PDB file of C-alpha atoms in Angstrom:
ATOM      1  CA  UNK A   1      21.790  10.763  49.580  1.00  0.00           C
ATOM      2  CA  UNK A   2      23.394  13.290  50.566  1.00  0.00           C
ATOM      3  CA  UNK A   3      26.150  13.246  52.844  1.00  0.00           C
ATOM      4  CA  UNK A   4      30.162  13.629  53.532  1.00  0.00           C
ATOM      5  CA  UNK A   5      32.481  10.711  54.988  1.00  0.00           C
ATOM      6  CA  UNK A   6      35.426  11.424  57.213  1.00  0.00           C
ATOM      7  CA  UNK A   7      37.391   7.664  56.243  1.00  0.00           C
ATOM      8  CA  UNK A   8      40.142   8.558  59.392  1.00  0.00           C
ATOM      9  CA  UNK A   9      38.908   8.793  62.835  1.00  0.00           C
ATOM     10  CA  UNK A  10      42.034   9.417  64.321  1.00  0.00           C
ATOM     11  CA  UNK A  11      45.584  10.625  62.687  1.00  0.00           C
ATOM     12  CA  UNK A  12      48.687  10.855  64.287  1.00  0.00           C
ATOM     13  CA  UNK A  13      51.320  13.605  62.921  1.00  0.00           C
ATOM     14  CA  UNK A  14      55.047  14.870  64.121  1.00  0.00           C
ATOM     15  CA  UNK A  15      55.602  18.361  64.299  1.00  0.00           C
ATOM     16  CA  UNK A  16      57.252  19.861  61.771  1.00  0.00           C
ATOM     17  CA  UNK A  17      55.423  17.016  59.593  1.00  0.00           C
ATOM     18  CA  UNK A  18      53.341  17.380  55.943  1.00  0.00           C
ATOM     19  CA  UNK A  19      49.851  16.663  56.868  1.00  0.00           C
ATOM     20  CA  UNK A  20      46.001  15.638  54.437  1.00  0.00           C
ATOM     21  CA  UNK A  21      42.596  15.029  55.582  1.00  0.00           C
ATOM     22  CA  UNK A  22      41.011  13.541  53.757  1.00  0.00           C
ATOM     23  CA  UNK A  23      37.049  13.885  52.814  1.00  0.00           C
ATOM     24  CA  UNK A  24      34.199  12.312  50.339  1.00  0.00           C
ATOM     25  CA  UNK A  25      31.375  13.410  49.645  1.00  0.00           C
ATOM     26  CA  UNK A  26      27.960  12.165  48.097  1.00  0.00           C
ATOM     27  CA  UNK A  27      25.666  14.655  46.529  1.00  0.00           C
ATOM     28  CA  UNK A  28      23.597  14.639  43.241  1.00  0.00           C
ATOM     29  CA  UNK A  29      25.247  18.466  41.968  1.00  0.00           C
ATOM     30  CA  UNK A  30      28.773  19.868  42.747  1.00  0.00           C
ATOM     31  CA  UNK A  31      28.407  21.488  46.170  1.00  0.00           C
ATOM     32  CA  UNK A  32      29.950  23.515  48.377  1.00  0.00           C
ATOM     33  CA  UNK A  33      31.603  22.118  51.088  1.00  0.00           C
ATOM     34  CA  UNK A  34      33.800  23.607  54.158  1.00  0.00           C
ATOM     35  CA  UNK A  35      36.686  22.951  56.344  1.00  0.00           C
ATOM     36  CA  UNK A  36      36.257  23.965  60.352  1.00  0.00           C
ATOM     37  CA  UNK A  37      38.039  23.246  62.709  1.00  0.00           C
ATOM     38  CA  UNK A  38      37.112  22.602  66.749  1.00  0.00           C
ATOM     39  CA  UNK A  39      40.264  22.290  69.429  1.00  0.00           C
ATOM     40  CA  UNK A  40      39.529  21.496  72.932  1.00  0.00           C
ATOM     41  CA  UNK A  41      37.111  22.939  74.523  1.00  0.00           C
ATOM     42  CA  UNK A  42      36.542  25.575  71.853  1.00  0.00           C
ATOM     43  CA  UNK A  43      34.201  25.951  69.343  1.00  0.00           C
ATOM     44  CA  UNK A  44      34.087  25.657  65.015  1.00  0.00           C
ATOM     45  CA  UNK A  45      36.586  28.324  63.039  1.00  0.00           C
ATOM     46  CA  UNK A  46      35.929  28.413  59.954  1.00  0.00           C
ATOM     47  CA  UNK A  47      39.111  26.895  57.918  1.00  0.00           C
ATOM     48  CA  UNK A  48      38.214  27.429  54.015  1.00  0.00           C
ATOM     49  CA  UNK A  49      35.513  26.886  51.353  1.00  0.00           C
ATOM     50  CA  UNK A  50      34.505  25.579  48.056  1.00  0.00           C
ATOM     51  CA  UNK A  51      32.060  26.782  46.050  1.00  0.00           C
ATOM     52  CA  UNK A  52      33.068  26.995  42.337  1.00  0.00           C
ATOM     53  CA  UNK A  53      36.224  28.005  40.006  1.00  0.00           C
ATOM     54  CA  UNK A  54      40.010  27.563  41.282  1.00  0.00           C
ATOM     55  CA  UNK A  55      39.575  23.982  42.927  1.00  0.00           C
ATOM     56  CA  UNK A  56      42.866  24.716  45.152  1.00  0.00           C
ATOM     57  CA  UNK A  57      41.189  26.939  47.276  1.00  0.00           C
ATOM     58  CA  UNK A  58      44.117  28.450  50.617  1.00  0.00           C
ATOM     59  CA  UNK A  59      42.530  29.362  53.805  1.00  0.00           C
ATOM     60  CA  UNK A  60      43.434  30.114  56.973  1.00  0.00           C
ATOM     61  CA  UNK A  61      46.665  28.900  59.605  1.00  0.00           C
ATOM     62  CA  UNK A  62      48.260  28.016  56.234  1.00  0.00           C
ATOM     63  CA  UNK A  63      45.726  25.116  55.146  1.00  0.00           C
ATOM     64  CA  UNK A  64      44.507  24.063  51.730  1.00  0.00           C
ATOM     65  CA  UNK A  65      42.263  21.696  50.055  1.00  0.00           C
ATOM     66  CA  UNK A  66      41.804  20.677  46.522  1.00  0.00           C
ATOM     67  CA  UNK A  67      38.746  19.288  44.931  1.00  0.00           C
ATOM     68  CA  UNK A  68      38.586  16.279  43.362  1.00  0.00           C
ATOM     69  CA  UNK A  69      35.575  15.781  41.324  1.00  0.00           C
ATOM     70  CA  UNK A  70      36.303  12.667  39.845  1.00  0.00           C
ATOM     71  CA  UNK A  71      37.197  11.304  43.031  1.00  0.00           C
ATOM     72  CA  UNK A  72      33.840  13.190  44.855  1.00  0.00           C
ATOM     73  CA  UNK A  73      37.098  14.230  47.350  1.00  0.00           C
ATOM     74  CA  UNK A  74      37.875  17.812  48.922  1.00  0.00           C
ATOM     75  CA  UNK A  75      40.918  17.168  51.452  1.00  0.00           C
ATOM     76  CA  UNK A  76      42.577  19.208  52.976  1.00  0.00           C
ATOM     77  CA  UNK A  77      46.556  19.193  53.389  1.00  0.00           C
ATOM     78  CA  UNK A  78      48.852  21.299  55.546  1.00  0.00           C
ATOM     79  CA  UNK A  79      53.169  21.536  54.441  1.00  0.00           C
ATOM     80  CA  UNK A  80      54.569  21.704  57.785  1.00  0.00           C
ATOM     81  CA  UNK A  81      52.008  20.816  61.323  1.00  0.00           C
ATOM     82  CA  UNK A  82      51.961  22.968  64.262  1.00  0.00           C
ATOM     83  CA  UNK A  83      51.848  21.629  67.656  1.00  0.00           C
ATOM     84  CA  UNK A  84      48.788  24.715  68.089  1.00  0.00           C
ATOM     85  CA  UNK A  85      47.303  22.349  64.115  1.00  0.00           C
ATOM     86  CA  UNK A  86      45.878  19.350  67.154  1.00  0.00           C
ATOM     87  CA  UNK A  87      42.441  19.236  66.695  1.00  0.00           C
ATOM     88  CA  UNK A  88      39.085  17.775  65.492  1.00  0.00           C
ATOM     89  CA  UNK A  89      38.174  19.057  62.105  1.00  0.00           C
ATOM     90  CA  UNK A  90      35.889  18.262  60.599  1.00  0.00           C
ATOM     91  CA  UNK A  91      34.606  18.435  56.412  1.00  0.00           C
ATOM     92  CA  UNK A  92      31.417  19.664  55.740  1.00  0.00           C
ATOM     93  CA  UNK A  93      28.927  20.222  53.279  1.00  0.00           C
ATOM     94  CA  UNK A  94      26.193  22.050  51.908  1.00  0.00           C
ATOM     95  CA  UNK A  95      23.037  19.677  49.891  1.00  0.00           C
ATOM     96  CA  UNK A  96      21.158  21.825  46.983  1.00  0.00           C
ATOM     97  CA  UNK A  97      18.207  23.210  48.959  1.00  0.00           C
ATOM     98  CA  UNK A  98      20.602  25.129  50.304  1.00  0.00           C
ATOM     99  CA  UNK A  99      19.188  24.727  53.508  1.00  0.00           C
ATOM    100  CA  UNK A 100      21.351  21.550  55.075  1.00  0.00           C
ATOM    101  CA  UNK A 101      25.038  21.276  57.027  1.00  0.00           C
ATOM    102  CA  UNK A 102      25.816  18.210  56.210  1.00  0.00           C
ATOM    103  CA  UNK A 103      28.830  17.202  58.199  1.00  0.00           C
ATOM    104  CA  UNK A 104      31.060  14.517  58.920  1.00  0.00           C
ATOM    105  CA  UNK A 105      32.429  12.402  61.699  1.00  0.00           C
ATOM    106  CA  UNK A 106      35.591  13.772  62.220  1.00  0.00           C
ATOM    107  CA  UNK A 107      39.231  13.611  61.859  1.00  0.00           C
ATOM    108  CA  UNK A 108      40.883  14.219  65.843  1.00  0.00           C
ATOM    109  CA  UNK A 109      44.644  14.997  64.732  1.00  0.00           C
ATOM    110  CA  UNK A 110      47.254  14.211  67.254  1.00  0.00           C
ATOM    111  CA  UNK A 111      50.966  16.767  66.626  1.00  0.00           C
ATOM    112  CA  UNK A 112      53.908  14.927  68.605  1.00  0.00           C
ATOM    113  CA  UNK A 113      57.465  16.525  68.847  1.00  0.00           C
TER     114      UNK A 113
ATOM    115  CA  UNK B   1      29.198  42.285  62.564  1.00  0.00           C
ATOM    116  CA  UNK B   2      26.724  39.521  63.514  1.00  0.00           C
ATOM    117  CA  UNK B   3      26.647  37.753  66.670  1.00  0.00           C
ATOM    118  CA  UNK B   4      25.361  34.636  68.026  1.00  0.00           C
ATOM    119  CA  UNK B   5      24.758  33.608  71.279  1.00  0.00           C
ATOM    120  CA  UNK B   6      24.634  30.923  73.025  1.00  0.00           C
ATOM    121  CA  UNK B   7      23.129  29.891  76.970  1.00  0.00           C
ATOM    122  CA  UNK B   8      24.201  28.604  78.951  1.00  0.00           C
ATOM    123  CA  UNK B   9      27.430  27.713  78.586  1.00  0.00           C
ATOM    124  CA  UNK B  10      27.705  24.966  80.749  1.00  0.00           C
ATOM    125  CA  UNK B  11      24.488  22.685  81.975  1.00  0.00           C
ATOM    126  CA  UNK B  12      24.123  19.549  84.748  1.00  0.00           C
ATOM    127  CA  UNK B  13      20.710  18.261  84.708  1.00  0.00           C
ATOM    128  CA  UNK B  14      18.951  15.453  86.360  1.00  0.00           C
ATOM    129  CA  UNK B  15      17.523  12.821  84.054  1.00  0.00           C
ATOM    130  CA  UNK B  16      13.607  12.815  83.403  1.00  0.00           C
ATOM    131  CA  UNK B  17      14.481  16.634  83.619  1.00  0.00           C
ATOM    132  CA  UNK B  18      12.736  19.625  81.505  1.00  0.00           C
ATOM    133  CA  UNK B  19      15.455  21.463  78.902  1.00  0.00           C
ATOM    134  CA  UNK B  20      15.565  24.928  77.445  1.00  0.00           C
ATOM    135  CA  UNK B  21      18.533  26.248  75.449  1.00  0.00           C
ATOM    136  CA  UNK B  22      18.304  28.829  73.470  1.00  0.00           C
ATOM    137  CA  UNK B  23      20.446  30.858  70.547  1.00  0.00           C
ATOM    138  CA  UNK B  24      19.946  34.174  69.674  1.00  0.00           C
ATOM    139  CA  UNK B  25      21.019  35.953  65.960  1.00  0.00           C
ATOM    140  CA  UNK B  26      22.298  39.536  66.005  1.00  0.00           C
ATOM    141  CA  UNK B  27      23.138  41.313  63.317  1.00  0.00           C
ATOM    142  CA  UNK B  28      21.602  40.024  60.124  1.00  0.00           C
ATOM    143  CA  UNK B  29      17.683  39.011  59.165  1.00  0.00           C
ATOM    144  CA  UNK B  30      15.938  36.322  58.054  1.00  0.00           C
ATOM    145  CA  UNK B  31      18.935  33.439  59.004  1.00  0.00           C
ATOM    146  CA  UNK B  32      18.974  30.069  58.206  1.00  0.00           C
ATOM    147  CA  UNK B  33      18.951  28.674  61.438  1.00  0.00           C
ATOM    148  CA  UNK B  34      20.222  24.476  62.750  1.00  0.00           C
ATOM    149  CA  UNK B  35      20.592  23.112  66.019  1.00  0.00           C
ATOM    150  CA  UNK B  36      23.718  21.168  66.282  1.00  0.00           C
ATOM    151  CA  UNK B  37      25.322  18.106  68.103  1.00  0.00           C
ATOM    152  CA  UNK B  38      28.320  16.755  68.321  1.00  0.00           C
ATOM    153  CA  UNK B  39      28.032  13.538  70.831  1.00  0.00           C
ATOM    154  CA  UNK B  40      31.923  11.626  71.662  1.00  0.00           C
ATOM    155  CA  UNK B  41      33.088   9.890  68.714  1.00  0.00           C
ATOM    156  CA  UNK B  42      30.319  10.786  66.460  1.00  0.00           C
ATOM    157  CA  UNK B  43      31.215  13.921  64.995  1.00  0.00           C
ATOM    158  CA  UNK B  44      27.761  16.851  64.573  1.00  0.00           C
ATOM    159  CA  UNK B  45      25.302  16.139  63.873  1.00  0.00           C
ATOM    160  CA  UNK B  46      21.948  17.764  62.631  1.00  0.00           C
ATOM    161  CA  UNK B  47      19.429  17.660  64.932  1.00  0.00           C
ATOM    162  CA  UNK B  48      16.826  20.550  63.684  1.00  0.00           C
ATOM    163  CA  UNK B  49      16.624  23.275  61.237  1.00  0.00           C
ATOM    164  CA  UNK B  50      14.768  26.772  60.162  1.00  0.00           C
ATOM    165  CA  UNK B  51      14.325  28.739  57.094  1.00  0.00           C
ATOM    166  CA  UNK B  52      11.787  31.402  58.683  1.00  0.00           C
ATOM    167  CA  UNK B  53       9.534  32.050  62.045  1.00  0.00           C
ATOM    168  CA  UNK B  54       7.695  29.113  63.282  1.00  0.00           C
ATOM    169  CA  UNK B  55       9.171  26.980  60.578  1.00  0.00           C
ATOM    170  CA  UNK B  56      11.209  23.394  62.113  1.00  0.00           C
ATOM    171  CA  UNK B  57      11.979  20.313  60.584  1.00  0.00           C
ATOM    172  CA  UNK B  58      13.632  17.075  62.208  1.00  0.00           C
ATOM    173  CA  UNK B  59      16.744  16.107  60.976  1.00  0.00           C
ATOM    174  CA  UNK B  60      17.181  13.255  63.163  1.00  0.00           C
ATOM    175  CA  UNK B  61      13.166  11.692  65.098  1.00  0.00           C
ATOM    176  CA  UNK B  62      14.161  12.058  68.919  1.00  0.00           C
ATOM    177  CA  UNK B  63      12.706  13.298  72.535  1.00  0.00           C
ATOM    178  CA  UNK B  64      13.484  16.834  71.494  1.00  0.00           C
ATOM    179  CA  UNK B  65      11.535  19.493  70.257  1.00  0.00           C
ATOM    180  CA  UNK B  66      12.816  22.628  68.320  1.00  0.00           C
ATOM    181  CA  UNK B  67      11.173  26.268  68.125  1.00  0.00           C
ATOM    182  CA  UNK B  68      10.617  30.080  66.928  1.00  0.00           C
ATOM    183  CA  UNK B  69       9.069  32.387  68.025  1.00  0.00           C
ATOM    184  CA  UNK B  70      11.407  35.325  66.624  1.00  0.00           C
ATOM    185  CA  UNK B  71      13.171  35.943  63.177  1.00  0.00           C
ATOM    186  CA  UNK B  72      16.475  35.738  65.451  1.00  0.00           C
ATOM    187  CA  UNK B  73      15.852  33.200  68.336  1.00  0.00           C
ATOM    188  CA  UNK B  74      16.077  28.612  68.128  1.00  0.00           C
ATOM    189  CA  UNK B  75      14.769  27.353  71.535  1.00  0.00           C
ATOM    190  CA  UNK B  76      16.266  23.532  71.868  1.00  0.00           C
ATOM    191  CA  UNK B  77      13.738  22.431  74.134  1.00  0.00           C
ATOM    192  CA  UNK B  78      12.587  19.000  75.724  1.00  0.00           C
ATOM    193  CA  UNK B  79       9.842  17.956  77.703  1.00  0.00           C
ATOM    194  CA  UNK B  80      11.885  14.872  79.688  1.00  0.00           C
ATOM    195  CA  UNK B  81      16.043  14.316  78.969  1.00  0.00           C
ATOM    196  CA  UNK B  82      17.419  11.084  78.251  1.00  0.00           C
ATOM    197  CA  UNK B  83      20.655  10.088  79.444  1.00  0.00           C
ATOM    198  CA  UNK B  84      21.575   9.490  75.694  1.00  0.00           C
ATOM    199  CA  UNK B  85      21.300  13.168  75.472  1.00  0.00           C
ATOM    200  CA  UNK B  86      24.120  14.245  77.124  1.00  0.00           C
ATOM    201  CA  UNK B  87      27.226  16.157  74.456  1.00  0.00           C
ATOM    202  CA  UNK B  88      27.853  18.918  73.258  1.00  0.00           C
ATOM    203  CA  UNK B  89      24.405  21.642  71.572  1.00  0.00           C
ATOM    204  CA  UNK B  90      25.901  23.841  68.637  1.00  0.00           C
ATOM    205  CA  UNK B  91      23.762  26.500  68.298  1.00  0.00           C
ATOM    206  CA  UNK B  92      24.746  28.303  63.917  1.00  0.00           C
ATOM    207  CA  UNK B  93      23.108  30.435  61.027  1.00  0.00           C
ATOM    208  CA  UNK B  94      24.096  30.629  57.241  1.00  0.00           C
ATOM    209  CA  UNK B  95      23.771  33.526  55.304  1.00  0.00           C
ATOM    210  CA  UNK B  96      23.998  30.750  52.196  1.00  0.00           C
ATOM    211  CA  UNK B  97      27.595  31.374  51.975  1.00  0.00           C
ATOM    212  CA  UNK B  98      28.807  29.944  55.011  1.00  0.00           C
ATOM    213  CA  UNK B  99      27.768  29.456  58.690  1.00  0.00           C
ATOM    214  CA  UNK B 100      28.475  30.662  61.843  1.00  0.00           C
ATOM    215  CA  UNK B 101      28.381  28.318  64.817  1.00  0.00           C
ATOM    216  CA  UNK B 102      27.757  29.649  68.177  1.00  0.00           C
ATOM    217  CA  UNK B 103      30.514  28.901  71.815  1.00  0.00           C
ATOM    218  CA  UNK B 104      27.948  26.113  72.081  1.00  0.00           C
ATOM    219  CA  UNK B 105      26.115  24.045  75.447  1.00  0.00           C
ATOM    220  CA  UNK B 106      27.681  22.043  77.326  1.00  0.00           C
ATOM    221  CA  UNK B 107      25.519  19.717  78.789  1.00  0.00           C
ATOM    222  CA  UNK B 108      25.779  16.311  81.005  1.00  0.00           C
ATOM    223  CA  UNK B 109      22.784  14.466  81.488  1.00  0.00           C
ATOM    224  CA  UNK B 110      22.912  12.820  84.795  1.00  0.00           C
TER     225      UNK B 110
END
């Protein structure tokens, strides 16, 4: 079955520290992969997406993600976290038919001063 | 540009009452439409998706239903709400490159 897994429910990092949020996918073929951010009380915003080509994808707000086929992973990274990055982050994958998106359960990020 | 509307923004309903959440899309035609629910600690759950008028696929069996009476209108309904229906409901549309989300409806069932 197609699925997306985010193994970390909650992560706490210090402001200025680096960040990596994990995402693993399970699809028959290489899926389209996405990272979304949801700030408190707000809807979802697309950070970045991967369709094909360069496996390192740059997104908004200084985020990047790397697609690793051998590990079935699409981890989100940021070199230096800002307090405003505190939010819920969702990894998502698109099904082979293109009709369904599957979301991970989300990772809640807390940034401490 | 494309816009997606959802209403109401917040809703408090008693257990056993009916529900109707509406979602409309502007600026695109024949989109794929989706309803998601985000419950506390459970992430986003795909409830329904639609590839065209009158075409509804259900991902999770429950007391909710969806309808698509027009190309850019997607409605989420229930005849009798349960406490467990509380959550944040998101409508989305996709052009096969990404999904665009509405502002969401926060539903509290008491």
